Short mmCIF file of C-alpha atoms in Angstrom, two decimals:
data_model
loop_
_atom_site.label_atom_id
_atom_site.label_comp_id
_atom_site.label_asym_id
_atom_site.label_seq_id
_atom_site.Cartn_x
_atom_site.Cartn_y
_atom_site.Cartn_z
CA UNK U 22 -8.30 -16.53 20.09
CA UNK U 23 -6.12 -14.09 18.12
CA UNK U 24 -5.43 -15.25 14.43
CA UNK U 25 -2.00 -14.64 12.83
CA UNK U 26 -1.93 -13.23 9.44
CA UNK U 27 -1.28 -16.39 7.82
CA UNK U 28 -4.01 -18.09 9.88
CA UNK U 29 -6.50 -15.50 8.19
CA UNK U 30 -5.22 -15.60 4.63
CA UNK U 31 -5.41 -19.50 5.52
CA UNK U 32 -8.76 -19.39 5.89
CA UNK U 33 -11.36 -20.59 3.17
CA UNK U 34 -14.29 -18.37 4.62
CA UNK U 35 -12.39 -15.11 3.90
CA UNK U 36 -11.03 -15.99 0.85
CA UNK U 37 -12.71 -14.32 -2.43
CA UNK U 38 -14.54 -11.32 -0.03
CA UNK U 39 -15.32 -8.35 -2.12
CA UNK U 40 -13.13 -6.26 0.53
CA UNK U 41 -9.54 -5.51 1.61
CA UNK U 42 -8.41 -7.02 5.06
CA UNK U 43 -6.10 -5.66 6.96
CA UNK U 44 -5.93 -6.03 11.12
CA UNK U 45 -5.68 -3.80 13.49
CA UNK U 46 -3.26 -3.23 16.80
CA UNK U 47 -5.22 -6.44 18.27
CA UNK U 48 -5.13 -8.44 15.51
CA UNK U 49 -8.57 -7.83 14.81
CA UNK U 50 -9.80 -7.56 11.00
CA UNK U 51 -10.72 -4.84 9.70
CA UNK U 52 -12.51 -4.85 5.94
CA UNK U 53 -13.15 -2.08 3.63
CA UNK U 54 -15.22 -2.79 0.18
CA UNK U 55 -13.69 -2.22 -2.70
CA UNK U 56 -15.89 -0.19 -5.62
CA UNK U 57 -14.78 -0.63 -9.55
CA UNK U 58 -13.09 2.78 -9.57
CA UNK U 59 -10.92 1.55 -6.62
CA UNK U 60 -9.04 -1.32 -8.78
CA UNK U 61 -9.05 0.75 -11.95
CA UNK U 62 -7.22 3.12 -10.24
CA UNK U 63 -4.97 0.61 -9.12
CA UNK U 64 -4.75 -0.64 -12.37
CA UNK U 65 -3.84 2.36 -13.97
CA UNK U 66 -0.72 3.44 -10.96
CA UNK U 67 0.34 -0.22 -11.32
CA UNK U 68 0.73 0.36 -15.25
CA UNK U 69 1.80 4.19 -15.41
CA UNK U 70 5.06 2.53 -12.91
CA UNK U 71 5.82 -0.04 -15.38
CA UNK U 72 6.31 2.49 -18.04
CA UNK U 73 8.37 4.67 -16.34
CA UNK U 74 10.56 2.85 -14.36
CA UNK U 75 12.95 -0.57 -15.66
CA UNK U 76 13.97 -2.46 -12.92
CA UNK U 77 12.15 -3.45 -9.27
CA UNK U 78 9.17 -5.14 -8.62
CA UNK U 79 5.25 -3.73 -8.39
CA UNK U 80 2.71 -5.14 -6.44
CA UNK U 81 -0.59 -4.69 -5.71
CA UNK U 82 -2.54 -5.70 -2.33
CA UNK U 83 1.01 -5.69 -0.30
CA UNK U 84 1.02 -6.59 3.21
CA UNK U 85 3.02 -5.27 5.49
CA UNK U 86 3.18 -6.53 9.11
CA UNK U 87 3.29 -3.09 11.77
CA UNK U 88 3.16 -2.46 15.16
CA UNK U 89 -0.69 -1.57 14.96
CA UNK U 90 -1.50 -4.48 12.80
CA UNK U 91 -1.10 -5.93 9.27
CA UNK U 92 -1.46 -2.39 6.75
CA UNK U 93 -2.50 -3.93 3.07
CA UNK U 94 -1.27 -1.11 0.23
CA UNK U 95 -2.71 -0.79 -2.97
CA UNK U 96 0.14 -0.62 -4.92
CA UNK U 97 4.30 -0.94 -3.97
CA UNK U 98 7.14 -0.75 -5.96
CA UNK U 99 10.34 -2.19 -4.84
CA UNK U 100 13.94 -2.29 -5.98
CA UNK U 101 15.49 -5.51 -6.59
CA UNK U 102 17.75 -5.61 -3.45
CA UNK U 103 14.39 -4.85 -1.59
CA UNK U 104 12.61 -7.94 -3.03
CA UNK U 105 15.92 -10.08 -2.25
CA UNK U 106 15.89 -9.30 1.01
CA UNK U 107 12.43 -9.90 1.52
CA UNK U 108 12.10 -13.08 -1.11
CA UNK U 109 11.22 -15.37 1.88
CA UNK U 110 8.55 -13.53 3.33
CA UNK U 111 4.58 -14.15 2.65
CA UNK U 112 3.84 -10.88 4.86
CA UNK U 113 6.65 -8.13 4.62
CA UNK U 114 8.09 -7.10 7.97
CA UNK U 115 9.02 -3.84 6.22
CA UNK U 116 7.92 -1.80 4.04
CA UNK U 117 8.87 -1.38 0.29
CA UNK U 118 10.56 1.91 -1.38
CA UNK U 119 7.30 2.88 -2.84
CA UNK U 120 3.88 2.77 -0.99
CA UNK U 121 0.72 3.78 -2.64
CA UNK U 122 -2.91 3.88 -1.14
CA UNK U 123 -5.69 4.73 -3.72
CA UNK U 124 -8.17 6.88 -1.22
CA UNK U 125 -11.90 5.37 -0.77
CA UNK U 126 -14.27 7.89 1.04
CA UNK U 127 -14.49 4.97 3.55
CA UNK U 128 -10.66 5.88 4.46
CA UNK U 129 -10.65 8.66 7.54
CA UNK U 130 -8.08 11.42 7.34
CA UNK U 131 -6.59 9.53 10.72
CA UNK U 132 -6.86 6.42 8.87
CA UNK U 133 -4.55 7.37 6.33
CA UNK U 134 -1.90 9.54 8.11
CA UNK U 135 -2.14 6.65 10.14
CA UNK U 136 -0.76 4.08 7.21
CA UNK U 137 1.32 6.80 5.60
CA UNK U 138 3.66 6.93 9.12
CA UNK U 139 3.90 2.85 9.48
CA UNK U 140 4.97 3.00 5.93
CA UNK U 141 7.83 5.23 6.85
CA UNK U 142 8.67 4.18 10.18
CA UNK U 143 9.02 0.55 8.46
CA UNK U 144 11.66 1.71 5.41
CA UNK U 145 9.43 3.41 3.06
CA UNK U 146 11.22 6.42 0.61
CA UNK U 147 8.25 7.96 -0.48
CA UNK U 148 4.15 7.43 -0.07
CA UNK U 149 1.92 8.33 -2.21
CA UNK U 150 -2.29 8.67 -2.22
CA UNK U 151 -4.48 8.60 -4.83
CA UNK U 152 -7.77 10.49 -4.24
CA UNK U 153 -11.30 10.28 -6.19
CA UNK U 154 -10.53 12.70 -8.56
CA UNK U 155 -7.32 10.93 -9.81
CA UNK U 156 -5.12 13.73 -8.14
CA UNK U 157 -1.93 12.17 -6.71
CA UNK U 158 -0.46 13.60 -3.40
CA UNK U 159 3.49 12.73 -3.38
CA UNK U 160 5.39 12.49 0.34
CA UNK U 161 8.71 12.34 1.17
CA UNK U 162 8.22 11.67 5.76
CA UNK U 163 5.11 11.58 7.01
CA UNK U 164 4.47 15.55 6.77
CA UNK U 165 6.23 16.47 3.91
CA UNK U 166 4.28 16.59 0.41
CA UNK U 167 6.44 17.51 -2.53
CA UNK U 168 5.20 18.41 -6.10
CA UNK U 169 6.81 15.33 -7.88
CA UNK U 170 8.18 12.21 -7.43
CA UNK U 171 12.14 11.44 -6.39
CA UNK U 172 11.20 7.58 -6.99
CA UNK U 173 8.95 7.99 -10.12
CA UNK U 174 9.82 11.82 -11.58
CA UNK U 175 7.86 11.54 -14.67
CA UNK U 176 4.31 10.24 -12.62
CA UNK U 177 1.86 12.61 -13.42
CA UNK U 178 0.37 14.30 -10.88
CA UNK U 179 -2.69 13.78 -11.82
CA UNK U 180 -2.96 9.70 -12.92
#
């Protein structure tokens, strides 16, 4: 039996894991652990948005419901008129302005190009990754980097 989203976040024996889930194509979940550095990076990306930008909404853990499965950011940012839009739905059926995924050396190159074109394909402006070294990587479509932000100008691009 395939489980929806909800049925998995429903469920008591996969609450509180030490990993992210996210599912696959076939609704199959898919885990990856989650180290200290991970969510102090998140933290930190989270925190640097709120000071830069008034206005919107930032999230952490976002789910987004794709064509190859449920993709779980680490952090979004989302205008008002976004979150409106979207108020009524527990698992977003698309994607916010800003989409950020703090890279774990778990995460395949694949993986991630992967996640950066759902997030466009489902609305996203910009995507942004995060790597070990704190060093930000900024996109505008899923093959075009730029040196700074449109969303976020004043990010660093090193966080």
């Amino acid at each position: 039996m395939q489980l929806t989203w909800n049925d998995i976040c429903a469920d008591s024996s996969l609450q509180n894991l030490p990993y992210k889930i996210e599912t696959n194509r076939w609704g199959q979940i898919v885990m990856s652990p989650a180290k200290r550095w991970h969510s102090k990076r998140q933290g930190k990306i989270a925190q640097q948005l709120s000071e830069l930008k008034r206005g919107g909404h930032i999230y952490s853990e976002l789910a987004v419901e794709t064509s190859e499965g449920v993709k779980v950011m680490d952090v979004g940012w989302s205008s008002d008129a976004f979150d409106q839009a979207h108020s009524q739905e527990d698992t977003l059926t698309a994607a916010p302005e800003l989409c950020i995924e703090v890279l774990s050396v778990s995460n395949s190159r694949d993986e991630i190009q992967e996640k950066i074109t759902l997030y466009f394909a489902y609305g996203a402006k910009e995507v942004w990754t995060c790597d070990d070294k704190s060093r930000m990587t900024f996109y505008t479509s899923p093959t075009q980097e730029v040196a700074k932000s449109g969303l976020f100008p004043g990010f660093p691009s090193q966080s």
